[in-house]
Amino acid sequence: MNRNLIPSARSVALLLDPDKADEARLDRMIKIAAGNNVDFILAGGSITFNIIDPLISAIKASCNIPVILFPGNLLQLSTKADGVYFLSLISGRNPELLIGNHVLAAPFLKNIKERVIPVGYMLINGGKKSSVEYLSQTEAIPPDKHDIITATALAGEMLGMKMIYLEAGSGADLPVPPEVIREVKMNISVPVVVGGGITSPSQIMEAFRAGADMIVLGNGCEKEPSLLEEACKIRNSFS
Ligand code: 1GP
């Protein structure tokens, strides 16, 4: 596996969704990302109206930031990205998202397996039902159930996941609380990724302070692109 695809210091990732990416906005976001040394660009979304390959190619043609496929479903599989998050929805009990889809995807990804990163993906309730919660037909873990969250993250690490992604859901009312991040970080040794509902510099600061290795920004940057710049400044203050 390519280790450069796993955050080794505090990192910022920009999430771009093929269904939301119009050309002008994409250009602007990528310019801001490149100008501020965003660490990774994730490409993916919950549902698929547009195929993902053109988005990956457009990002790669305009910057050198590693692009990682963050597939919302099997229709978003691609071998064009620098890396692929092989997501196991370990907060849920849907077998298709724990092994079924992986069996279907594995032959397709066989020739790029060194770029495939096993990720333990955990939904934490962000104040409303998220698209991923609905589409996965699973239930997010309540944010005050620290024991369940910690046990799930630990199980993910023990199963060999290279990162644990705490997801409040795109556009969540409330991001993953700092105390949840802190608790998970104290208990596992693989990087902790935090995303969903992060819309302000203070939330970014709190997430990094609590121990997030990487934060993922989607909607917040689409609405206010300067958030990406702020996020990178905050990240730099930790180095
Ligand atoms: C969703 O964690 C990401 O998978 C980003 O969420 O769009 O709310 O930033 P937002």
PDB file of C-alpha atoms and ligand atoms in Angstrom:
ATOM      1  CA  MET A   1       0.000   0.000   0.000  1.00  0.00           C
ATOM      2  CA  ASN A   2       1.221   3.490  -0.795  1.00  0.00           C
ATOM      3  CA  ARG A   3       1.892   5.103   2.603  1.00  0.00           C
ATOM      4  CA  ASN A   4       1.790   8.652   1.189  1.00  0.00           C
ATOM      5  CA  LEU A   5      -1.956   8.246   0.869  1.00  0.00           C
ATOM      6  CA  ILE A   6      -2.386   8.029   4.629  1.00  0.00           C
ATOM      7  CA  PRO A   7      -2.091  11.292   6.611  1.00  0.00           C
ATOM      8  CA  SER A   8       1.142  11.332   8.607  1.00  0.00           C
ATOM      9  CA  ALA A   9       0.661  14.846  10.053  1.00  0.00           C
ATOM     10  CA  ARG A  10      -2.399  17.011  10.526  1.00  0.00           C
ATOM     11  CA  SER A  11      -4.032  17.202   7.116  1.00  0.00           C
ATOM     12  CA  VAL A  12      -6.842  18.920   5.271  1.00  0.00           C
ATOM     13  CA  ALA A  13      -8.892  17.175   2.589  1.00  0.00           C
ATOM     14  CA  LEU A  14     -11.323  18.831   0.197  1.00  0.00           C
ATOM     15  CA  LEU A  15     -14.277  16.701  -0.860  1.00  0.00           C
ATOM     16  CA  LEU A  16     -15.576  17.248  -4.394  1.00  0.00           C
ATOM     17  CA  ASP A  17     -18.813  15.651  -5.497  1.00  0.00           C
ATOM     18  CA  PRO A  18     -19.246  14.931  -9.258  1.00  0.00           C
ATOM     19  CA  ASP A  19     -22.893  15.932  -8.953  1.00  0.00           C
ATOM     20  CA  LYS A  20     -22.136  19.349  -7.529  1.00  0.00           C
ATOM     21  CA  ALA A  21     -19.046  20.269  -9.500  1.00  0.00           C
ATOM     22  CA  ASP A  22     -19.749  22.878 -12.150  1.00  0.00           C
ATOM     23  CA  GLU A  23     -16.665  23.903 -14.096  1.00  0.00           C
ATOM     24  CA  ALA A  24     -16.192  27.455 -12.800  1.00  0.00           C
ATOM     25  CA  ARG A  25     -16.667  26.485  -9.172  1.00  0.00           C
ATOM     26  CA  LEU A  26     -14.350  23.500  -9.585  1.00  0.00           C
ATOM     27  CA  ASP A  27     -11.589  25.661 -11.051  1.00  0.00           C
ATOM     28  CA  ARG A  28     -11.909  28.092  -8.179  1.00  0.00           C
ATOM     29  CA  MET A  29     -11.841  25.394  -5.501  1.00  0.00           C
ATOM     30  CA  ILE A  30      -8.845  23.650  -7.049  1.00  0.00           C
ATOM     31  CA  LYS A  31      -6.932  26.942  -7.297  1.00  0.00           C
ATOM     32  CA  ILE A  32      -7.562  27.635  -3.614  1.00  0.00           C
ATOM     33  CA  ALA A  33      -6.634  24.047  -2.733  1.00  0.00           C
ATOM     34  CA  ALA A  34      -3.376  24.162  -4.699  1.00  0.00           C
ATOM     35  CA  GLY A  35      -2.461  27.639  -3.408  1.00  0.00           C
ATOM     36  CA  ASN A  36      -2.819  26.517   0.202  1.00  0.00           C
ATOM     37  CA  ASN A  37      -1.277  23.047  -0.058  1.00  0.00           C
ATOM     38  CA  VAL A  38      -4.409  21.081   0.674  1.00  0.00           C
ATOM     39  CA  ASP A  39      -3.171  17.558   1.417  1.00  0.00           C
ATOM     40  CA  PHE A  40      -5.748  15.467  -0.433  1.00  0.00           C
ATOM     41  CA  ILE A  41      -8.746  15.907  -2.694  1.00  0.00           C
ATOM     42  CA  LEU A  42     -11.450  13.296  -2.176  1.00  0.00           C
ATOM     43  CA  ALA A  43     -13.804  12.603  -5.078  1.00  0.00           C
ATOM     44  CA  GLY A  44     -17.186  11.059  -4.418  1.00  0.00           C
ATOM     45  CA  GLY A  45     -20.768  11.557  -3.314  1.00  0.00           C
ATOM     46  CA  SER A  46     -23.726   9.740  -1.838  1.00  0.00           C
ATOM     47  CA  ILE A  47     -25.628   9.283  -5.060  1.00  0.00           C
ATOM     48  CA  THR A  48     -24.556   9.143  -8.689  1.00  0.00           C
ATOM     49  CA  PHE A  49     -26.001  11.311 -11.413  1.00  0.00           C
ATOM     50  CA  ASN A  50     -22.632  11.869 -13.118  1.00  0.00           C
ATOM     51  CA  ILE A  51     -19.780   9.428 -13.667  1.00  0.00           C
ATOM     52  CA  ILE A  52     -16.694  10.163 -11.642  1.00  0.00           C
ATOM     53  CA  ASP A  53     -13.817   9.703 -14.100  1.00  0.00           C
ATOM     54  CA  PRO A  54     -14.116  13.150 -15.755  1.00  0.00           C
ATOM     55  CA  LEU A  55     -14.006  14.828 -12.336  1.00  0.00           C
ATOM     56  CA  ILE A  56     -10.866  12.896 -11.343  1.00  0.00           C
ATOM     57  CA  SER A  57      -9.204  13.721 -14.677  1.00  0.00           C
ATOM     58  CA  ALA A  58     -10.125  17.406 -14.394  1.00  0.00           C
ATOM     59  CA  ILE A  59      -8.646  17.650 -10.886  1.00  0.00           C
ATOM     60  CA  LYS A  60      -5.475  15.818 -11.880  1.00  0.00           C
ATOM     61  CA  ALA A  61      -5.031  18.019 -14.957  1.00  0.00           C
ATOM     62  CA  SER A  62      -5.085  21.185 -12.856  1.00  0.00           C
ATOM     63  CA  CYS A  63      -3.053  20.371  -9.719  1.00  0.00           C
ATOM     64  CA  ASN A  64      -0.616  17.924  -8.121  1.00  0.00           C
ATOM     65  CA  ILE A  65      -2.680  17.216  -5.018  1.00  0.00           C
ATOM     66  CA  PRO A  66      -3.262  13.470  -4.575  1.00  0.00           C
ATOM     67  CA  VAL A  67      -6.825  12.565  -5.574  1.00  0.00           C
ATOM     68  CA  ILE A  68      -8.505   9.830  -3.593  1.00  0.00           C
ATOM     69  CA  LEU A  69     -11.691   8.090  -4.628  1.00  0.00           C
ATOM     70  CA  PHE A  70     -14.244   8.223  -1.817  1.00  0.00           C
ATOM     71  CA  PRO A  71     -16.932   6.054  -3.400  1.00  0.00           C
ATOM     72  CA  GLY A  72     -20.520   6.498  -2.274  1.00  0.00           C
ATOM     73  CA  ASN A  73     -21.497   3.338  -4.126  1.00  0.00           C
ATOM     74  CA  LEU A  74     -20.240   0.831  -6.715  1.00  0.00           C
ATOM     75  CA  LEU A  75     -21.225   3.122  -9.605  1.00  0.00           C
ATOM     76  CA  GLN A  76     -18.422   5.421  -8.517  1.00  0.00           C
ATOM     77  CA  LEU A  77     -15.635   2.884  -8.877  1.00  0.00           C
ATOM     78  CA  SER A  78     -12.648   4.110 -10.824  1.00  0.00           C
ATOM     79  CA  THR A  79      -8.995   3.214 -11.250  1.00  0.00           C
ATOM     80  CA  LYS A  80      -8.016   6.759 -12.273  1.00  0.00           C
ATOM     81  CA  ALA A  81      -7.440   8.212  -8.810  1.00  0.00           C
ATOM     82  CA  ASP A  82      -4.138   8.111  -6.904  1.00  0.00           C
ATOM     83  CA  GLY A  83      -5.827   6.173  -4.124  1.00  0.00           C
ATOM     84  CA  VAL A  84      -9.123   4.481  -3.311  1.00  0.00           C
ATOM     85  CA  TYR A  85     -10.781   4.402   0.098  1.00  0.00           C
ATOM     86  CA  PHE A  86     -12.026   0.827   0.494  1.00  0.00           C
ATOM     87  CA  LEU A  87     -14.756   1.737   2.945  1.00  0.00           C
ATOM     88  CA  SER A  88     -16.261  -0.667   5.456  1.00  0.00           C
ATOM     89  CA  LEU A  89     -19.287   0.835   7.176  1.00  0.00           C
ATOM     90  CA  ILE A  90     -18.387  -0.599  10.565  1.00  0.00           C
ATOM     91  CA  SER A  91     -20.954   1.453  12.516  1.00  0.00           C
ATOM     92  CA  GLY A  92     -23.691  -0.390  10.610  1.00  0.00           C
ATOM     93  CA  ARG A  93     -24.849  -3.954  10.245  1.00  0.00           C
ATOM     94  CA  ASN A  94     -25.503  -3.988   6.517  1.00  0.00           C
ATOM     95  CA  PRO A  95     -23.522  -6.958   5.162  1.00  0.00           C
ATOM     96  CA  GLU A  96     -23.310  -5.444   1.673  1.00  0.00           C
ATOM     97  CA  LEU A  97     -21.329  -2.540   3.107  1.00  0.00           C
ATOM     98  CA  LEU A  98     -19.190  -4.778   5.308  1.00  0.00           C
ATOM     99  CA  ILE A  99     -18.195  -7.357   2.647  1.00  0.00           C
ATOM    100  CA  GLY A 100     -20.705  -7.680  -0.241  1.00  0.00           C
ATOM    101  CA  ASN A 101     -19.663  -4.608  -2.238  1.00  0.00           C
ATOM    102  CA  HIS A 102     -16.009  -5.314  -1.490  1.00  0.00           C
ATOM    103  CA  VAL A 103     -16.283  -8.718  -3.202  1.00  0.00           C
ATOM    104  CA  LEU A 104     -17.801  -7.049  -6.262  1.00  0.00           C
ATOM    105  CA  ALA A 105     -15.200  -4.273  -6.317  1.00  0.00           C
ATOM    106  CA  ALA A 106     -12.084  -6.363  -5.632  1.00  0.00           C
ATOM    107  CA  PRO A 107     -11.543  -7.811  -9.155  1.00  0.00           C
ATOM    108  CA  PHE A 108     -12.022  -4.345 -10.655  1.00  0.00           C
ATOM    109  CA  LEU A 109      -9.368  -2.915  -8.313  1.00  0.00           C
ATOM    110  CA  LYS A 110      -7.005  -5.906  -8.479  1.00  0.00           C
ATOM    111  CA  ASN A 111      -4.396  -4.194 -10.657  1.00  0.00           C
ATOM    112  CA  ILE A 112      -4.198  -1.114  -8.459  1.00  0.00           C
ATOM    113  CA  LYS A 113      -4.281  -2.839  -5.077  1.00  0.00           C
ATOM    114  CA  GLU A 114      -1.254  -0.929  -3.789  1.00  0.00           C
ATOM    115  CA  ARG A 115      -3.439   2.199  -4.062  1.00  0.00           C
ATOM    116  CA  VAL A 116      -6.363   0.731  -2.122  1.00  0.00           C
ATOM    117  CA  ILE A 117      -6.678   1.904   1.490  1.00  0.00           C
ATOM    118  CA  PRO A 118      -8.925  -0.025   3.907  1.00  0.00           C
ATOM    119  CA  VAL A 119     -10.929   2.516   5.906  1.00  0.00           C
ATOM    120  CA  GLY A 120     -13.227   1.892   8.880  1.00  0.00           C
ATOM    121  CA  TYR A 121     -16.114   4.243   8.158  1.00  0.00           C
ATOM    122  CA  MET A 122     -18.282   5.197  11.126  1.00  0.00           C
ATOM    123  CA  LEU A 123     -21.473   7.236  11.052  1.00  0.00           C
ATOM    124  CA  ILE A 124     -21.956   9.433  14.104  1.00  0.00           C
ATOM    125  CA  ASN A 125     -25.341  11.134  14.393  1.00  0.00           C
ATOM    126  CA  GLY A 126     -24.957  14.768  13.330  1.00  0.00           C
ATOM    127  CA  GLY A 127     -28.371  16.012  14.427  1.00  0.00           C
ATOM    128  CA  LYS A 128     -30.396  14.813  11.437  1.00  0.00           C
ATOM    129  CA  LYS A 129     -30.641  11.765   9.238  1.00  0.00           C
ATOM    130  CA  SER A 130     -27.834  11.913   6.696  1.00  0.00           C
ATOM    131  CA  SER A 131     -28.015  10.758   3.071  1.00  0.00           C
ATOM    132  CA  VAL A 132     -25.469   8.043   3.779  1.00  0.00           C
ATOM    133  CA  GLU A 133     -27.474   6.819   6.755  1.00  0.00           C
ATOM    134  CA  TYR A 134     -30.625   6.604   4.658  1.00  0.00           C
ATOM    135  CA  LEU A 135     -28.970   5.050   1.610  1.00  0.00           C
ATOM    136  CA  SER A 136     -26.971   2.537   3.632  1.00  0.00           C
ATOM    137  CA  GLN A 137     -30.067   1.554   5.621  1.00  0.00           C
ATOM    138  CA  THR A 138     -28.000   1.710   8.776  1.00  0.00           C
ATOM    139  CA  GLU A 139     -28.269   3.742  11.932  1.00  0.00           C
ATOM    140  CA  ALA A 140     -25.632   6.286  12.971  1.00  0.00           C
ATOM    141  CA  ILE A 141     -24.169   5.891  16.453  1.00  0.00           C
ATOM    142  CA  PRO A 142     -25.495   8.503  18.916  1.00  0.00           C
ATOM    143  CA  PRO A 143     -22.623  10.919  19.713  1.00  0.00           C
ATOM    144  CA  ASP A 144     -22.975  10.454  23.472  1.00  0.00           C
ATOM    145  CA  LYS A 145     -22.333   6.688  23.243  1.00  0.00           C
ATOM    146  CA  HIS A 146     -18.596   7.048  23.690  1.00  0.00           C
ATOM    147  CA  ASP A 147     -18.142   3.433  24.736  1.00  0.00           C
ATOM    148  CA  ILE A 148     -19.799   2.093  21.566  1.00  0.00           C
ATOM    149  CA  ILE A 149     -17.921   4.555  19.360  1.00  0.00           C
ATOM    150  CA  THR A 150     -14.580   3.640  20.936  1.00  0.00           C
ATOM    151  CA  ALA A 151     -15.261  -0.099  20.768  1.00  0.00           C
ATOM    152  CA  THR A 152     -16.238   0.208  17.098  1.00  0.00           C
ATOM    153  CA  ALA A 153     -13.103   2.202  16.221  1.00  0.00           C
ATOM    154  CA  LEU A 154     -10.940  -0.318  18.097  1.00  0.00           C
ATOM    155  CA  ALA A 155     -12.588  -3.205  16.261  1.00  0.00           C
ATOM    156  CA  GLY A 156     -11.901  -1.417  12.965  1.00  0.00           C
ATOM    157  CA  GLU A 157      -8.229  -1.056  13.818  1.00  0.00           C
ATOM    158  CA  MET A 158      -8.009  -4.694  14.911  1.00  0.00           C
ATOM    159  CA  LEU A 159      -9.613  -5.764  11.633  1.00  0.00           C
ATOM    160  CA  GLY A 160      -6.744  -4.066   9.808  1.00  0.00           C
ATOM    161  CA  MET A 161      -8.323  -0.768   8.738  1.00  0.00           C
ATOM    162  CA  LYS A 162      -5.575   1.790   8.079  1.00  0.00           C
ATOM    163  CA  MET A 163      -7.703   4.787   9.094  1.00  0.00           C
ATOM    164  CA  ILE A 164     -10.894   5.385  11.029  1.00  0.00           C
ATOM    165  CA  TYR A 165     -13.256   7.948   9.446  1.00  0.00           C
ATOM    166  CA  LEU A 166     -15.738   9.561  11.842  1.00  0.00           C
ATOM    167  CA  GLU A 167     -18.548  10.833   9.623  1.00  0.00           C
ATOM    168  CA  ALA A 168     -21.369  13.100  10.803  1.00  0.00           C
ATOM    169  CA  GLY A 169     -22.783  13.095   7.258  1.00  0.00           C
ATOM    170  CA  SER A 170     -22.476  15.666   4.518  1.00  0.00           C
ATOM    171  CA  GLY A 171     -24.256  18.861   5.567  1.00  0.00           C
ATOM    172  CA  ALA A 172     -24.726  17.635   9.137  1.00  0.00           C
ATOM    173  CA  ASP A 173     -26.175  20.147  11.593  1.00  0.00           C
ATOM    174  CA  LEU A 174     -23.512  19.205  14.116  1.00  0.00           C
ATOM    175  CA  PRO A 175     -20.012  17.940  13.339  1.00  0.00           C
ATOM    176  CA  VAL A 176     -18.492  15.048  15.282  1.00  0.00           C
ATOM    177  CA  PRO A 177     -18.011  16.449  18.817  1.00  0.00           C
ATOM    178  CA  PRO A 178     -14.417  17.067  19.986  1.00  0.00           C
ATOM    179  CA  GLU A 179     -14.897  14.758  22.974  1.00  0.00           C
ATOM    180  CA  VAL A 180     -15.728  11.879  20.603  1.00  0.00           C
ATOM    181  CA  ILE A 181     -12.635  12.608  18.495  1.00  0.00           C
ATOM    182  CA  ARG A 182     -10.495  12.774  21.657  1.00  0.00           C
ATOM    183  CA  GLU A 183     -11.816   9.491  22.996  1.00  0.00           C
ATOM    184  CA  VAL A 184     -11.232   7.659  19.703  1.00  0.00           C
ATOM    185  CA  LYS A 185      -7.790   9.175  19.233  1.00  0.00           C
ATOM    186  CA  MET A 186      -6.730   8.069  22.732  1.00  0.00           C
ATOM    187  CA  ASN A 187      -7.727   4.492  22.027  1.00  0.00           C
ATOM    188  CA  ILE A 188      -6.430   3.708  18.556  1.00  0.00           C
ATOM    189  CA  SER A 189      -3.114   4.143  16.802  1.00  0.00           C
ATOM    190  CA  VAL A 190      -4.226   4.537  13.179  1.00  0.00           C
ATOM    191  CA  PRO A 191      -5.105   8.029  11.875  1.00  0.00           C
ATOM    192  CA  VAL A 192      -8.497   9.512  12.713  1.00  0.00           C
ATOM    193  CA  VAL A 193     -10.339  11.288   9.888  1.00  0.00           C
ATOM    194  CA  VAL A 194     -13.241  13.600  10.747  1.00  0.00           C
ATOM    195  CA  GLY A 195     -15.850  14.970   8.356  1.00  0.00           C
ATOM    196  CA  GLY A 196     -19.413  16.143   7.977  1.00  0.00           C
ATOM    197  CA  GLY A 197     -20.877  19.491   8.999  1.00  0.00           C
ATOM    198  CA  ILE A 198     -17.581  21.325   9.554  1.00  0.00           C
ATOM    199  CA  THR A 199     -18.329  24.906   8.513  1.00  0.00           C
ATOM    200  CA  SER A 200     -16.244  27.212  10.712  1.00  0.00           C
ATOM    201  CA  PRO A 201     -12.601  27.824  11.661  1.00  0.00           C
ATOM    202  CA  SER A 202     -13.421  27.229  15.333  1.00  0.00           C
ATOM    203  CA  GLN A 203     -14.803  23.769  14.548  1.00  0.00           C
ATOM    204  CA  ILE A 204     -11.652  22.995  12.565  1.00  0.00           C
ATOM    205  CA  MET A 205      -9.451  24.154  15.434  1.00  0.00           C
ATOM    206  CA  GLU A 206     -11.457  22.090  17.927  1.00  0.00           C
ATOM    207  CA  ALA A 207     -11.264  18.962  15.765  1.00  0.00           C
ATOM    208  CA  PHE A 208      -7.474  19.253  15.353  1.00  0.00           C
ATOM    209  CA  ARG A 209      -7.017  20.049  19.046  1.00  0.00           C
ATOM    210  CA  ALA A 210      -9.033  16.973  19.946  1.00  0.00           C
ATOM    211  CA  GLY A 211      -6.641  14.861  17.861  1.00  0.00           C
ATOM    212  CA  ALA A 212      -8.126  14.635  14.362  1.00  0.00           C
ATOM    213  CA  ASP A 213      -5.342  13.670  11.944  1.00  0.00           C
ATOM    214  CA  MET A 214      -7.333  14.797   8.953  1.00  0.00           C
ATOM    215  CA  ILE A 215     -10.453  16.886   8.504  1.00  0.00           C
ATOM    216  CA  VAL A 216     -12.654  16.651   5.419  1.00  0.00           C
ATOM    217  CA  LEU A 217     -14.458  19.732   4.101  1.00  0.00           C
ATOM    218  CA  GLY A 218     -17.220  19.607   1.501  1.00  0.00           C
ATOM    219  CA  ASN A 219     -20.331  21.786   1.736  1.00  0.00           C
ATOM    220  CA  GLY A 220     -18.645  24.332   3.997  1.00  0.00           C
ATOM    221  CA  CYS A 221     -16.077  25.138   1.286  1.00  0.00           C
ATOM    222  CA  GLU A 222     -18.652  25.152  -1.478  1.00  0.00           C
ATOM    223  CA  LYS A 223     -20.594  27.825   0.379  1.00  0.00           C
ATOM    224  CA  GLU A 224     -17.543  29.730   1.594  1.00  0.00           C
ATOM    225  CA  PRO A 225     -14.343  28.811  -0.289  1.00  0.00           C
ATOM    226  CA  SER A 226     -12.197  30.882   2.109  1.00  0.00           C
ATOM    227  CA  LEU A 227     -12.867  28.173   4.741  1.00  0.00           C
ATOM    228  CA  LEU A 228     -10.362  25.993   2.910  1.00  0.00           C
ATOM    229  CA  GLU A 229      -7.671  28.630   3.268  1.00  0.00           C
ATOM    230  CA  GLU A 230      -8.519  29.056   6.961  1.00  0.00           C
ATOM    231  CA  ALA A 231      -8.364  25.291   7.463  1.00  0.00           C
ATOM    232  CA  CYS A 232      -4.874  25.128   5.981  1.00  0.00           C
ATOM    233  CA  LYS A 233      -3.681  28.022   8.156  1.00  0.00           C
ATOM    234  CA  ILE A 234      -4.995  26.240  11.254  1.00  0.00           C
ATOM    235  CA  ARG A 235      -3.344  22.976  10.115  1.00  0.00           C
ATOM    236  CA  ASN A 236      -0.035  24.828   9.641  1.00  0.00           C
ATOM    237  CA  SER A 237      -0.254  26.220  13.175  1.00  0.00           C
ATOM    238  CA  PHE A 238       0.043  22.649  14.480  1.00  0.00           C
ATOM    239  CA  SER A 239       3.271  21.844  12.623  1.00  0.00           C
TER     240      SER A 239
HETATM  241  C1  1GP B   1     -18.970  13.977   3.854  1.00  0.00           C
HETATM  242  O1  1GP B   1     -17.383  14.224   5.500  1.00  0.00           O
HETATM  243  C2  1GP B   1     -17.796  14.715   4.289  1.00  0.00           C
HETATM  244  O2  1GP B   1     -18.639  12.664   3.560  1.00  0.00           O
HETATM  245  C3  1GP B   1     -17.948  16.193   4.181  1.00  0.00           C
HETATM  246  O3  1GP B   1     -19.149  16.678   4.742  1.00  0.00           O
HETATM  247  O4  1GP B   1     -20.068  18.264   3.064  1.00  0.00           O
HETATM  248  O5  1GP B   1     -20.701  18.461   5.475  1.00  0.00           O
HETATM  249  O6  1GP B   1     -18.405  19.069   4.722  1.00  0.00           O
HETATM  250  P1  1GP B   1     -19.600  18.209   4.490  1.00  0.00           P
END
